[in-house]
PDB file of C-alpha atoms in Angstrom:
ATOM      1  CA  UNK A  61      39.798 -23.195  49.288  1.00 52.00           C
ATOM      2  CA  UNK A  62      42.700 -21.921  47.567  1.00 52.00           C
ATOM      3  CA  UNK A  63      46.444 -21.508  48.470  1.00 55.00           C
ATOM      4  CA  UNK A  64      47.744 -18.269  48.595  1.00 58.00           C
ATOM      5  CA  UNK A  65      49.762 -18.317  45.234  1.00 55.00           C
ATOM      6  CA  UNK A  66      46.753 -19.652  43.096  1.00 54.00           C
ATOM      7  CA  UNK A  67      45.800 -16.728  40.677  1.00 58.00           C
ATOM      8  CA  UNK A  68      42.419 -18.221  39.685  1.00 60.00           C
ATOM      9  CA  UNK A  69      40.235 -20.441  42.269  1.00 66.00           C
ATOM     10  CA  UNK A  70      39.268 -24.199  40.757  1.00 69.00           C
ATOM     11  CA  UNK A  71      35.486 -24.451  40.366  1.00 69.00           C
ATOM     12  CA  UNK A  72      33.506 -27.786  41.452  1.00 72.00           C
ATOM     13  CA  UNK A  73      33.085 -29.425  37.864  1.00 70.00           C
ATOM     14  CA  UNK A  74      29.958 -31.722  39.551  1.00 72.00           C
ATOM     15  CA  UNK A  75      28.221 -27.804  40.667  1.00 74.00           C
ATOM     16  CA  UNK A  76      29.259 -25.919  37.684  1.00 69.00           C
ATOM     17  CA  UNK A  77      30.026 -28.302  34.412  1.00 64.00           C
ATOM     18  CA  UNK A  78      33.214 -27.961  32.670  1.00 65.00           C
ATOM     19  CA  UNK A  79      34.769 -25.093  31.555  1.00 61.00           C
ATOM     20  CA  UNK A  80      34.537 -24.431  27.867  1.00 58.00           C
ATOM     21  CA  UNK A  81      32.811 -27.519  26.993  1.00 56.00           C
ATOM     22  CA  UNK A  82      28.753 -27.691  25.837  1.00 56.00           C
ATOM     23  CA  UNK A  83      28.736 -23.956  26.468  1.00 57.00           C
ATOM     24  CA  UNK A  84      27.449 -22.452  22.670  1.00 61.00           C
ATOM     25  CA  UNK A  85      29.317 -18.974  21.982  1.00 69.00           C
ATOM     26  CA  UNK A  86      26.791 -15.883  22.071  1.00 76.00           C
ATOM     27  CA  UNK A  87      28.130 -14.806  18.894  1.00 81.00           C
ATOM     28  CA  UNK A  88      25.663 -16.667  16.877  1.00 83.00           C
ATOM     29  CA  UNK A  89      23.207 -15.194  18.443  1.00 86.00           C
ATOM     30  CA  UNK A  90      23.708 -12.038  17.335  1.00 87.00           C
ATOM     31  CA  UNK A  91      24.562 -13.434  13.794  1.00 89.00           C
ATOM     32  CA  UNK A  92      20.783 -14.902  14.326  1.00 90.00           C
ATOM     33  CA  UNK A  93      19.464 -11.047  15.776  1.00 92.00           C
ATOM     34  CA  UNK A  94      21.108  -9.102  12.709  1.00 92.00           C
ATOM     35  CA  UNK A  95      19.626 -11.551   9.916  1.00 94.00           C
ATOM     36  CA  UNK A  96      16.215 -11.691  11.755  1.00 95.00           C
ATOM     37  CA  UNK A  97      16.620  -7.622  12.129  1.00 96.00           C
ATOM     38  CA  UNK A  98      17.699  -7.636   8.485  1.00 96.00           C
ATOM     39  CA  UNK A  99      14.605 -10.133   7.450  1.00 96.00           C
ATOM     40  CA  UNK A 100      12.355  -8.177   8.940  1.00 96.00           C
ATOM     41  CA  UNK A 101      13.585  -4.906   8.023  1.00 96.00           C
ATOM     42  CA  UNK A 102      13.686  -5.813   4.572  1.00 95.00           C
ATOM     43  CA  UNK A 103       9.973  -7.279   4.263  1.00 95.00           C
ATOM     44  CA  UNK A 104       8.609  -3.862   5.728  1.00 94.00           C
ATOM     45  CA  UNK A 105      10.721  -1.809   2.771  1.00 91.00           C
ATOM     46  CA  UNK A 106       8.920  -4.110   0.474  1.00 90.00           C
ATOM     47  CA  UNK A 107       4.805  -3.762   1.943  1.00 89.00           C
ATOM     48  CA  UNK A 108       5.945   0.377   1.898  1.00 86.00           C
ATOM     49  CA  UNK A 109       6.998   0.325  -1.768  1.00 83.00           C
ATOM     50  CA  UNK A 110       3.936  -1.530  -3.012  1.00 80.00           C
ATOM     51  CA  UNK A 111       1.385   0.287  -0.859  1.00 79.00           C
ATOM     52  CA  UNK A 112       3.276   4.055  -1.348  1.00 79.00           C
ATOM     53  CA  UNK A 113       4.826   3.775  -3.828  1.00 70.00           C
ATOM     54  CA  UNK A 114       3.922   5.245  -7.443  1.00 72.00           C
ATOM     55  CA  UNK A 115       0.982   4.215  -8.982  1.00 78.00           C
ATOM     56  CA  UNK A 116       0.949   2.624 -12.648  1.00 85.00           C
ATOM     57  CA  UNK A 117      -2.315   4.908 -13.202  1.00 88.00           C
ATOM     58  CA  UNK A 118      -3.535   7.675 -11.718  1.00 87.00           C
ATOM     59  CA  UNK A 119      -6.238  10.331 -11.987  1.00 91.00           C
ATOM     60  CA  UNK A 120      -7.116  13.734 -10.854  1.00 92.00           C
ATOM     61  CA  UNK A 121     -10.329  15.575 -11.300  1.00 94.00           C
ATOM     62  CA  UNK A 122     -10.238  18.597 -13.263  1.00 94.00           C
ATOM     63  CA  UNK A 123     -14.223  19.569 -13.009  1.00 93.00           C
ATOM     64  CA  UNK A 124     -17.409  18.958 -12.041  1.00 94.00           C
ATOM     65  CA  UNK A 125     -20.559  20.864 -13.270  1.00 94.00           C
ATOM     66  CA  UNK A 126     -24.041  20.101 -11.394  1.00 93.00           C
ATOM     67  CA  UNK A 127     -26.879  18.487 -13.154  1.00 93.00           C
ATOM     68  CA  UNK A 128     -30.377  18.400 -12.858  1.00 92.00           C
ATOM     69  CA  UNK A 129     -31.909  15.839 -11.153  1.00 91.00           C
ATOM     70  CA  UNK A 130     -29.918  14.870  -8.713  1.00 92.00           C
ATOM     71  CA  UNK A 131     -26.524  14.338 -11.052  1.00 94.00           C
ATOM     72  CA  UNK A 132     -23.320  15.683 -11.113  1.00 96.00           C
ATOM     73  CA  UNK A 133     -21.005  15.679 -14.596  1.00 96.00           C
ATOM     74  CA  UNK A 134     -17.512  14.493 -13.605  1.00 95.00           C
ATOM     75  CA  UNK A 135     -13.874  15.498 -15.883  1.00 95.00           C
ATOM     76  CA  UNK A 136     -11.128  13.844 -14.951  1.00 95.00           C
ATOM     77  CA  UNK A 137      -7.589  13.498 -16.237  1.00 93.00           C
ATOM     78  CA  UNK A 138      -6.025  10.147 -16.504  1.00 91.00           C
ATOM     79  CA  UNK A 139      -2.050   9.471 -16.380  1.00 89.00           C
ATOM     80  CA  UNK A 140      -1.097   5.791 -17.229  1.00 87.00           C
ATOM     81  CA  UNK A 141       2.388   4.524 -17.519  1.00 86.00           C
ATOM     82  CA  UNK A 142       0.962   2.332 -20.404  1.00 84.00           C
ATOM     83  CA  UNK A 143      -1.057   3.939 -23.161  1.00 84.00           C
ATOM     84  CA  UNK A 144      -1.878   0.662 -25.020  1.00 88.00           C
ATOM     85  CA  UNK A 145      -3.940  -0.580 -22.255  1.00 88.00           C
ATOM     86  CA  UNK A 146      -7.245   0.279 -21.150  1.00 89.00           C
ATOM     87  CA  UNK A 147      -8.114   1.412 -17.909  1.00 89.00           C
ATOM     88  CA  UNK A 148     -10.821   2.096 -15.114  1.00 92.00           C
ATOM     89  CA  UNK A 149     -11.354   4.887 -12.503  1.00 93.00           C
ATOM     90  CA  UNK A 150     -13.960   4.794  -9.606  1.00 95.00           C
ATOM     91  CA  UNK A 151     -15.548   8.722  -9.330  1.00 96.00           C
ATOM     92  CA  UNK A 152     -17.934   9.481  -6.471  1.00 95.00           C
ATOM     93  CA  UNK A 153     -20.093  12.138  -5.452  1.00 95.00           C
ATOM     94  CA  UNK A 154     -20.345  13.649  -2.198  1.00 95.00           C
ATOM     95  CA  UNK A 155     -23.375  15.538  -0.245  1.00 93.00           C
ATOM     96  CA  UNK A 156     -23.252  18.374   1.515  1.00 92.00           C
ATOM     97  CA  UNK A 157     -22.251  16.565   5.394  1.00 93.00           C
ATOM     98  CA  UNK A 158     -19.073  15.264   3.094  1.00 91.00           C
ATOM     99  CA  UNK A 159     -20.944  11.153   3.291  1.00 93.00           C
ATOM    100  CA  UNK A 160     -20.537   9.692  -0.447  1.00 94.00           C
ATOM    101  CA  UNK A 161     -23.625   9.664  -2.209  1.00 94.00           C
ATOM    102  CA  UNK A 162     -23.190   7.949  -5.504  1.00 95.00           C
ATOM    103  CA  UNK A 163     -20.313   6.925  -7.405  1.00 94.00           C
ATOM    104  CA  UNK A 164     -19.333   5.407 -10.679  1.00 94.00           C
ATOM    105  CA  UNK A 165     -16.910   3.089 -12.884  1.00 94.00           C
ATOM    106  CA  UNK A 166     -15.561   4.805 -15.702  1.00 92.00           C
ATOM    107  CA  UNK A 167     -14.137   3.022 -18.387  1.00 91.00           C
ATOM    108  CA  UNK A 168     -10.433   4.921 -19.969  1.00 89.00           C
ATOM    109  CA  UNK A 169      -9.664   3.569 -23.245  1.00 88.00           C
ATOM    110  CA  UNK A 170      -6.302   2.669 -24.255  1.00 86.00           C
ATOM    111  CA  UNK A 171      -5.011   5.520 -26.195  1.00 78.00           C
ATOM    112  CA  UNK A 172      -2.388   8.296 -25.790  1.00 71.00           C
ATOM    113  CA  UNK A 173      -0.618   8.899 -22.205  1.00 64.00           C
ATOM    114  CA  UNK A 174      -3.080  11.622 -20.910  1.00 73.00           C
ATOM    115  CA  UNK A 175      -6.752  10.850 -21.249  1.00 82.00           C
ATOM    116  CA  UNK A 176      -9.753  12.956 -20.758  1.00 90.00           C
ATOM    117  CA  UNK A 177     -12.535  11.749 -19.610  1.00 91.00           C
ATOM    118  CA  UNK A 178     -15.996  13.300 -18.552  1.00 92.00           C
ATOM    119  CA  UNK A 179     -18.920  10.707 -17.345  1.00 94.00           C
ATOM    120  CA  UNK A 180     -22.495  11.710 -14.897  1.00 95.00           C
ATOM    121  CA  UNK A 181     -22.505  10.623 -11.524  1.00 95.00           C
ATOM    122  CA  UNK A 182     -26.057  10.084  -9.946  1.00 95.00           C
ATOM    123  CA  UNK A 183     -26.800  11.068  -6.522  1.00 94.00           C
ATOM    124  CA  UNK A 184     -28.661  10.080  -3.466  1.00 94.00           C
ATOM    125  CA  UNK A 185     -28.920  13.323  -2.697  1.00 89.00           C
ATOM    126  CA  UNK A 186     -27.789  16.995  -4.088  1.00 92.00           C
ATOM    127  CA  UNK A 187     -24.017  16.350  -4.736  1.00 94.00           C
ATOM    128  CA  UNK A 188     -21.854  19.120  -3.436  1.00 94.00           C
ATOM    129  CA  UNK A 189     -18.162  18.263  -4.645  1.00 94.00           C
ATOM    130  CA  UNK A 190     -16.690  15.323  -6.256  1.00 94.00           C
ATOM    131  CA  UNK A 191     -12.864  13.036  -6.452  1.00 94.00           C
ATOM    132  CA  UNK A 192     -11.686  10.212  -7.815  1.00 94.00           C
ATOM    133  CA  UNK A 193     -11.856   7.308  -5.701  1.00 93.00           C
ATOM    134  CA  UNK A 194      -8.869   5.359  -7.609  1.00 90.00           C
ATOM    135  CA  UNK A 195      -7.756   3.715 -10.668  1.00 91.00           C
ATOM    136  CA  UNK A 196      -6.833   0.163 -11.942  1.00 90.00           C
ATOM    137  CA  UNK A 197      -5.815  -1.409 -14.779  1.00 89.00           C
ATOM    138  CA  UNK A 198      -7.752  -4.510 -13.670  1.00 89.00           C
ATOM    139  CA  UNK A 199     -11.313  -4.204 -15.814  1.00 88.00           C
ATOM    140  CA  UNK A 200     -14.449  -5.891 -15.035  1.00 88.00           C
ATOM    141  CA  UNK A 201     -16.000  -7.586 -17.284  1.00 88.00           C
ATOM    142  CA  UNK A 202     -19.228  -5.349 -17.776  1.00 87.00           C
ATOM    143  CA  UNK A 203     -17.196  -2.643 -18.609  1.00 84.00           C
ATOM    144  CA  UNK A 204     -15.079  -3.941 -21.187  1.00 71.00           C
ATOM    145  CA  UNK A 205     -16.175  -3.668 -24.764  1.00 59.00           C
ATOM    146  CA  UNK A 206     -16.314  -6.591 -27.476  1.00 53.00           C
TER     147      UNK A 206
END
């Protein structure tokens, strides 16, 4: 054991190891935590601004007159960030239990800032109301004129 006058006891170096020696500091592992927190952190800032953040183009529906038939005509306003290029929206119908019942690609031509565009939706059924599903500046190819 220890004599009375020894502050600090003497531990068995074969039980315990050496003091201070191939024992890593804990500090680097919270260096390692923080940049893993920061990583982390940082590449959920970055999914949130590209899924909510603003949208190049956007549309909102101003109108919608029913049609004969089955059809429902569509006006919608178009705000682009780019004028020079051309654009597409997706408008859809809805019936009456709210279930989409037709929709339609509409083609925005490049031109000024704010475009107005009206287009006919056909129906499944007797349309009740109608939105814009979304807008892209990606085009398919059936839409885009020679």
């Amino acid at each position: 054991m220890t004599a009375e006058g020894d502050a600090v006891s003497a531990r068995p170096a074969d039980r315990y190891g050496t003091a201070g020696k191939g024992k890593p500091s804990k500090r680097w592992r919270r260096w390692l935590f923080v940049a893993v927190a920061l990583v982390v952190s940082g590449a959920i800032g970055w999914i949130y601004y590209l899924n909510l953040g603003s949208t190049p183009i956007d549309a909102e529906r101003i109108g919608f007159k029913e049609l004969p038939n089955d059809a429902m005509e569509v006006t919608i306003n178009v705000t682009r960030d780019d004028d020079s290029k051309p654009g597409v929206c997706v408008v859809r119908v809805r019936d009456r239990s709210g279930a989409e019942s037709g929709r339609r690609e509409v083609l925005v031509p490049a031109g000024a800032g704010h475009s107005r565009v009206s287009t006919v939706v056909k129906s499944i059924g007797a349309p009740v109301t109608s939105d814009v599903f979304g807008c892209s500046y990606s085009i398919p190819r059936y839409l885009s004129t020679p």
